[in-house]
Amino acid sequence: MDDLILTPNIDGADDFYAELLANHEGLDKADSDVLNARLVLVLANHIGNRAILTQALAAAALKKEV
Amino acid sequence: MNKIFEVPLYAYDRSPDQDAPAPVRHKVAVIGAGPVGLAAAIDLAQQGIEVVVLDDNDKVSFGSRAICFAKRPLEILDRLGCGQPMVDKGVQWNLGKVFFDDRQVYDFNLLPEEGHARPAFINLQQYYFEEYMVNRVRELQEQGAPIEIRGRNKVEAIGTHPDHVKLEVETPEGSYTLEADWLIACDGAGSPTRRMLGKDFVGRVFEDNFLIADVIMDADFPTERWFWFDPPFNKGQSALLHKQPDGVWRIDLQLGWDIDKEREKRPENVIPRLKAMLGEDVQFELEWVSIYTFQCRRMEQFRHGRVIFAGDAAHQVSPFGARGANSGLQDTDNLIWKLRLVMEGKAPESLLDSYDMERVHGADENILNSSRSTDFITPKSEMSRILRDAVLDLSEHHEFARPLVNSGRLSVPCTYDGSPLNSADALDGPARTRPGSPCPDAPLGDEFLLPKLADKFTLLTIDADAPDLIEEDGVEVTRLALSVKDDATLALKERYLGDNESGVYLIRPDQHVAARRPSFDEPQIRAAIRRATGKE
């Protein structure tokens, strides 16, 4: 069974977070929503694994682990 | 112009039943002479079972209606003896284009798998489809087959009994009563039969309207399927352009929920919409215009004693994916051989419950697919629209997003996994031919595999020995002996053997796999035959 990584896994966490915010800078709410939607899809495709994606959806919804 | 759908093809003709002193009993009555009812009747008649088809009309369907017929139904029509004229007349296409807003985001080539007698699908107006089926009925009648279509025979009341049904039929010359051992209701989504019997039909209503227009034009559009999401000529909605035979083009325009249907259908309102889409200079003539809404729903059970429902009468889907008529033909394909065995006393009546189980499974798969297409085409919330548009924007730049674009998933036959008629898989073979699967076609030199399968059970042996004929409790199984050498392309091997040296397949009359093994084992095959006929 593949498990979603829910422990720290990004090198340079602060850098990543700043980059994420920077990409939204100057965008209005609607454009930010669109960007987020595309980002979710791009990342989901990269993960690819259906079981992991289901776990990720549950984790994002702050549900107990499934 | 006198279109085929304006000519009575089965005009009312007084039947001797109407003058009989007592109601005449028929073997099978079919209500509805649409694609599904005609398929049921042809299947019965060519197997020698007497059938009368009752239809309240006397013409084929008005307007093009169902236009996309997939490979599996074409294979079924081949078995029914009327596949060739459909394929000869139909338009074949492989190229599709997807547009979003004012631009093309990508195109695709369906590149169907090689080694099948029939194309992935054809576009053909439903009125041609029905006409060719009626022609097949006439041909069977000339050969003396027991089949009859009674036009303008409207069933007004149905009495159900343990061993027959009684029908009150209204005609232009008054009403009469007829009886039938079995009744197959193929009277469409609004099924009067279903209403008369007070049966449920629950599901999801989609709050949307679509304008369908068939236009005749000499335009230079290629034979492709074009689908628009949110185009400038139909802002916030979708559109589809698809070619049919005779220079007729199908145009679907999504209109939204809050509209005045009668107003939108008027040519003075339709024509400007079409001009905005096709260009001001394109010359066209309107053949047929209709507005439809749709629902995705099914009956809880398709069989109610001696009354069996098939096609849209039993289940209804959105049009995306062409899963209506296509799945209806798979219903009767599944039903008729079972009904025949039951009527001949060669199988218990409970075999018919497997029709219910297998085709409910098929209907659920179709409802799921067509609901998902509908949810993509017509997003129901702000976020579903944002995600949908994100998929479309990404699809222009990145290939990964294209499989997420859903403008309809074309009808493919379902595999009856878990059916009580299947025997456990005893061959470590390809997944696509596991028990419950529809047999994939394969080339055999200049011929093909599927036409060699009869209306009866077949024992397909590939490089394996077996008797030429097996009879198990009245059920005959004839052998079709093949070798991987019969197919130089190796598709037969790839689709039926995989890494195995040999294989034996028990194939049902509807060309679904009932059992498979590496070699012939008589007790096991006999058990599989009993199981596939509801005796285990």
CSV table of C-alpha atoms in Angstrom, one decimal, chain A residues 33-34 37-38 40-42 45, chain B residues 386-387 390-391 393-394 400 404:
chain,number,residue,atom,x,y,z
A,33,ASP,CA,-8.5,30.5,-8.0
A,34,VAL,CA,-7.7,29.6,-11.6
A,37,ALA,CA,-6.9,24.8,-9.9
A,38,ARG,CA,-4.2,24.4,-12.6
A,40,VAL,CA,-3.7,21.1,-8.3
A,41,LEU,CA,-4.1,19.4,-11.7
A,42,VAL,CA,-0.4,19.6,-12.6
A,45,ASN,CA,-0.7,14.3,-12.7
B,386,ILE,CA,-12.9,26.8,-12.5
B,387,LEU,CA,-11.5,23.2,-12.5
B,390,ALA,CA,-8.2,24.8,-15.8
B,391,VAL,CA,-8.3,21.4,-17.5
B,393,ASP,CA,-6.4,25.7,-20.6
B,394,LEU,CA,-3.8,23.1,-19.6
B,400,PHE,CA,-1.4,15.3,-19.6
B,404,LEU,CA,-9.4,14.8,-18.4
